[in-house]
Amino acid sequence: MLGANTKSSITRRDFLAMSAKGLGTVVISYGLMGCDSDDNALYGKFNHGIASGDPAQDAVILWTRVTPEIEGEVSLAWEVATDEDFSQLVTNGSTTTNSDRDYTVKIDAVGLEPGTSYYYRFKSGDNTSVIGKTKTLPQGDVDQVKFAVMSCSNFPAGYFNVYEMAARRTDLDAVLHLGDYLYEYGRGEYASDNAEAMNRQVFPEGELLSLSDYRTRYGQYRSDASLQKLHQNVAFINVWDDHEVTNDTWKDGAENHNDGEGDFDVRKQAALQAYFEWLPIRPWSEGNHEEIYRSFKFGELVDLHMLDTRVIARDEQLNYANYIDPTSGAFNSDSFMADVTNVERTLLGQEQLQWLQQSMLESTAKWQVLGQQVLMGKMTLPAAIATQQMEIGEFAELAGLAQLAARAAAGDPTLTVDELAYLQVNQARLTPEVVAMLQLPSIPYNLDAWDGYAYEREVILATAKSQQKNLVVVAGDTHNAWANHLTDASGEKVGVEFATSSVSSPGMEYYLGIADADMPQTEAAIVGLVDDLKYTNLRDRGYMVLTFTAAQVRSDWVYVDTIKSLSTTEQTERAHSLMMKAGDATLVKP
């Protein structure tokens, strides 16, 4: 069985039968075959590199794309070996591809040994690809598992130096890519300020709407040498986020799908088809481009559950504007909290949520890891800040002024002359409207994250808590690094969350215009305002390394010094590490 990473038990016979029906054009590779030549065959080159992904204990997906010499049915072959010289072949074969699948090819190399490194390559006529390296999942006792975690790679925003740095590592078991593998925006739009100077203008020029559009953009991304190198060196385990379709996607629409852009579902299906063509992900059934939630078992140490919080079931995001009175500017917190905690409000959907609960409850692994897109930690800020009616510095200043006023009204004898003078000059700033805003409760700052879907978060935390699971959640999406305690409604710590920065997409330093000199103070202020938040980096691009042992999990945030130049080094001054010991859902420094 392939069962190491399946949602349900699928036999090889079932898998082969589905493949014969056209299952994502996956070809099953069982063993050694003779390779017949065809004098009439068409051939091509491997301009987009090679890749592997979705490892199982006895299988792995191998991927490539052939750029044809002329349009037509193109022939190619593959080889898998235990040595780099390919003298110890374990499986090989041949197949064809064509424009119907954008000349991409996926091979499900099965019959492999657990916990074993393999080399693979493709051939088409006289053209041979680079040699790739991949690894199957281990069985039984495992001393250590190590992941690189990354997300949010925007081609025009800068060079993929983060991929380049990660590709130099030789100690990774897999790369977890948590989405926004590409972006849908047109030329000159989001984060494209320096694209022309860096020769990173996007193709096609317009926003992605059709299958051809998405395929072209994937082809451009996969032409990047740094991304090719990382794919070549280590297996990827991918999930999508919103920009693989369009910004703030939910099941029936998106913020960036507008009038005149056609039917959203047609656009979504085109985007997801291109995703399955271009990523080394194992499809589940013929023509099914929507289900990607699945599990990977790294021996008895780690069970990794990859989730879809974006496409399959997400309800539309709440909007703070709907809770602010247009006349008074007052925020209706009661109505907002009723909506955000509604038990019918879904991010995962009933089927996926039940699958996750069952998987976690049946698991005997030391660590339960949820690989998904958006922040699960409670990222609440004072309502005046979350609704952008006040900036952080302004709020802190006015809150301090209100505290002075309260002390003065109570006749506090410890007030200094300077404090009284400051209060006298600024008292008028404490208008009734300002005082009302200062007294509003803290609310989520990001309703696109789990904070906008509170009920299902509580279900997951209760599931982990009921069996005393060691729960670790990893997230991307925000373009900044975070570390959170995951607390349930009663305030009890149930697990931890580690969130990675972006590969190239700008973060809060871009949106809020935070100067480098002010960054440490701003980061400290945010950590101080958010109860469960224990670390953030709001400026730097990078990735995260998670190392699991039986005793602990450790997160190391790795940053590059620039994405504006190909000449880059690791930015060590801002590097950070945190860990959680098994059995104690508390973040501590190593």
XYZ file of C-alpha atoms in Angstrom, residues 2-3 5-12 14-28 52-56 59-63 101 104-110 236-238 240 269 272-296:
73
model
C 0.973 3.608 -0.502
C -0.753 4.257 2.833
C 0.344 9.610 3.172
C -3.184 8.719 2.151
C -6.505 9.914 3.515
C -7.848 6.381 3.206
C -6.423 3.009 2.277
C -5.678 2.908 -1.451
C -4.177 -0.263 -2.911
C -1.737 -0.237 -5.793
C -6.838 0.872 -7.126
C -4.200 3.483 -7.791
C -3.221 1.922 -11.110
C -6.872 1.688 -12.152
C -7.404 5.364 -11.361
C -4.212 6.248 -13.214
C -5.483 4.451 -16.297
C -8.501 6.779 -16.225
C -6.221 9.801 -16.394
C -5.461 10.444 -12.723
C -3.673 13.750 -12.976
C -1.557 12.132 -15.710
C 0.436 10.286 -13.055
C 2.394 7.321 -14.384
C 3.050 4.419 -12.017
C 10.107 15.344 -6.239
C 7.340 15.469 -3.682
C 4.713 13.743 -1.560
C 7.084 11.041 -0.272
C 5.614 7.872 1.200
C 6.991 5.802 -3.039
C 7.629 9.358 -4.171
C 6.305 11.595 -6.942
C 8.891 12.606 -9.570
C 8.138 15.628 -11.764
C -1.040 18.723 -19.674
C 4.424 18.214 -17.621
C 5.015 14.677 -16.353
C 4.506 13.062 -12.972
C 5.871 9.617 -12.132
C 4.744 7.801 -8.992
C 7.858 5.772 -8.273
C 6.588 2.965 -6.027
C 8.579 19.179 -1.385
C 5.321 18.742 0.506
C 3.030 21.504 -0.758
C -1.759 26.102 -1.688
C -10.593 25.312 -11.614
C -5.970 24.419 -9.504
C -5.454 22.370 -12.671
C -2.249 24.287 -13.392
C -1.177 23.762 -9.773
C -1.535 19.990 -10.072
C 0.275 20.017 -13.407
C 3.270 22.004 -12.159
C 3.723 20.795 -8.555
C 4.972 17.346 -7.471
C 1.763 16.553 -5.569
C -0.077 13.224 -5.741
C -3.725 13.646 -6.853
C -6.459 11.585 -5.236
C -8.861 10.840 -8.040
C -9.494 11.506 -11.706
C -10.037 15.188 -12.396
C -10.089 16.089 -8.700
C -8.035 19.260 -8.388
C -9.559 20.472 -5.115
C -8.653 17.952 -2.391
C -5.129 18.358 -1.058
C -5.437 17.594 2.653
C -3.362 14.528 3.472
C -0.980 13.033 6.075
C 2.672 11.965 6.096
